Amino acid sequence: MGRKDASTSRIPVDQYRKQIGKQDYKKTRPMLRATRLKAEAKKTALGVKEVALVLAAILVFLLAFYAFFYLNISNEVDLDLDPDEN
């Protein structure tokens, strides 16, 4: 048979969880819903870091596109101006 003392001795983490559960139970449903929605919005919101990375990627792509055509056109111009034709 088990002892009564054995059931009352709990790990401090379990006691802490029980206290938090009691505190959350005291909150009303609208408060809990608002807290949950706020946490979800925070999790799904785009941060400044993500926006900056997307803008940097677009900028790099545009610069590479511009450099490709600049080098392509500059090589064609050099071929058209042949100094030995005169």
Tab-separated table of C-alpha atoms in Angstrom:
chain	number	residue	atom	x	y	z
A	1	MET	CA	0.000	0.000	0.000
A	2	GLY	CA	1.134	3.506	-0.790
A	3	ARG	CA	1.870	6.175	1.697
A	4	LYS	CA	0.011	9.453	1.799
A	5	ASP	CA	3.252	11.360	2.113
A	6	ALA	CA	4.517	9.963	-1.179
A	7	SER	CA	1.668	11.587	-3.163
A	8	THR	CA	2.158	14.994	-1.595
A	9	SER	CA	5.876	15.249	-2.339
A	10	ARG	CA	6.032	16.667	-5.825
A	11	ILE	CA	8.723	18.007	-8.044
A	12	PRO	CA	8.954	21.817	-7.883
A	13	VAL	CA	8.233	21.996	-11.611
A	14	ASP	CA	4.928	20.198	-11.125
A	15	GLN	CA	3.971	22.559	-8.321
A	16	TYR	CA	4.816	25.534	-10.526
A	17	ARG	CA	2.713	24.149	-13.383
A	18	LYS	CA	-0.193	23.611	-11.035
A	19	GLN	CA	0.016	27.213	-9.825
A	20	ILE	CA	0.070	28.512	-13.392
A	21	GLY	CA	-2.917	26.327	-14.249
A	22	LYS	CA	-4.873	27.798	-11.364
A	23	GLN	CA	-4.017	31.329	-12.458
A	24	ASP	CA	-5.073	30.651	-16.064
A	25	TYR	CA	-8.316	29.114	-14.860
A	26	LYS	CA	-9.176	32.358	-13.086
A	27	LYS	CA	-9.020	34.314	-16.357
A	28	THR	CA	-12.163	34.803	-18.363
A	29	ARG	CA	-12.643	33.366	-21.830
A	30	PRO	CA	-12.317	36.689	-23.694
A	31	MET	CA	-9.025	37.368	-21.941
A	32	LEU	CA	-7.685	33.928	-22.867
A	33	ARG	CA	-8.862	34.326	-26.459
A	34	ALA	CA	-7.230	37.758	-26.726
A	35	THR	CA	-3.972	36.406	-25.337
A	36	ARG	CA	-4.013	33.495	-27.781
A	37	LEU	CA	-4.762	35.754	-30.764
A	38	LYS	CA	-2.010	38.151	-29.744
A	39	ALA	CA	0.521	35.303	-29.525
A	40	GLU	CA	-0.534	33.927	-32.917
A	41	ALA	CA	-0.295	37.373	-34.533
A	42	LYS	CA	3.162	37.851	-33.087
A	43	LYS	CA	4.272	34.456	-34.378
A	44	THR	CA	2.977	34.970	-37.922
A	45	ALA	CA	3.919	38.640	-38.356
A	46	LEU	CA	6.756	39.531	-40.686
A	47	GLY	CA	9.674	41.099	-38.957
A	48	VAL	CA	12.026	43.800	-40.134
A	49	LYS	CA	14.719	41.201	-40.716
A	50	GLU	CA	12.620	39.183	-43.173
A	51	VAL	CA	11.548	42.292	-45.094
A	52	ALA	CA	15.157	43.495	-45.319
A	53	LEU	CA	16.295	40.097	-46.619
A	54	VAL	CA	13.625	40.081	-49.340
A	55	LEU	CA	14.516	43.611	-50.420
A	56	ALA	CA	18.220	42.748	-50.481
A	57	ALA	CA	17.532	39.669	-52.618
A	58	ILE	CA	15.516	41.728	-55.102
A	59	LEU	CA	18.262	44.349	-55.243
A	60	VAL	CA	20.941	41.725	-55.907
A	61	PHE	CA	18.805	40.195	-58.661
A	62	LEU	CA	18.289	43.571	-60.341
A	63	LEU	CA	21.989	44.420	-60.126
A	64	ALA	CA	22.930	41.062	-61.668
A	65	PHE	CA	20.353	41.593	-64.433
A	66	TYR	CA	21.711	45.089	-65.137
A	67	ALA	CA	25.346	43.913	-65.102
A	68	PHE	CA	24.578	41.065	-67.516
A	69	PHE	CA	23.025	43.384	-70.092
A	70	TYR	CA	25.635	46.113	-69.540
A	71	LEU	CA	28.477	43.696	-70.214
A	72	ASN	CA	26.639	42.138	-73.158
A	73	ILE	CA	26.010	45.523	-74.825
A	74	SER	CA	29.512	46.846	-74.110
A	75	ASN	CA	31.056	43.796	-75.840
A	76	GLU	CA	28.828	44.295	-78.905
A	77	VAL	CA	29.796	47.981	-79.163
A	78	ASP	CA	33.504	47.076	-79.119
A	79	LEU	CA	32.990	44.621	-81.972
A	80	ASP	CA	31.149	47.194	-84.097
A	81	LEU	CA	33.906	49.792	-83.802
A	82	ASP	CA	36.691	48.035	-85.658
A	83	PRO	CA	39.589	50.532	-86.137
A	84	ASP	CA	41.095	48.601	-89.097
A	85	GLU	CA	38.146	49.355	-91.410
A	86	ASN	CA	39.416	52.866	-92.335
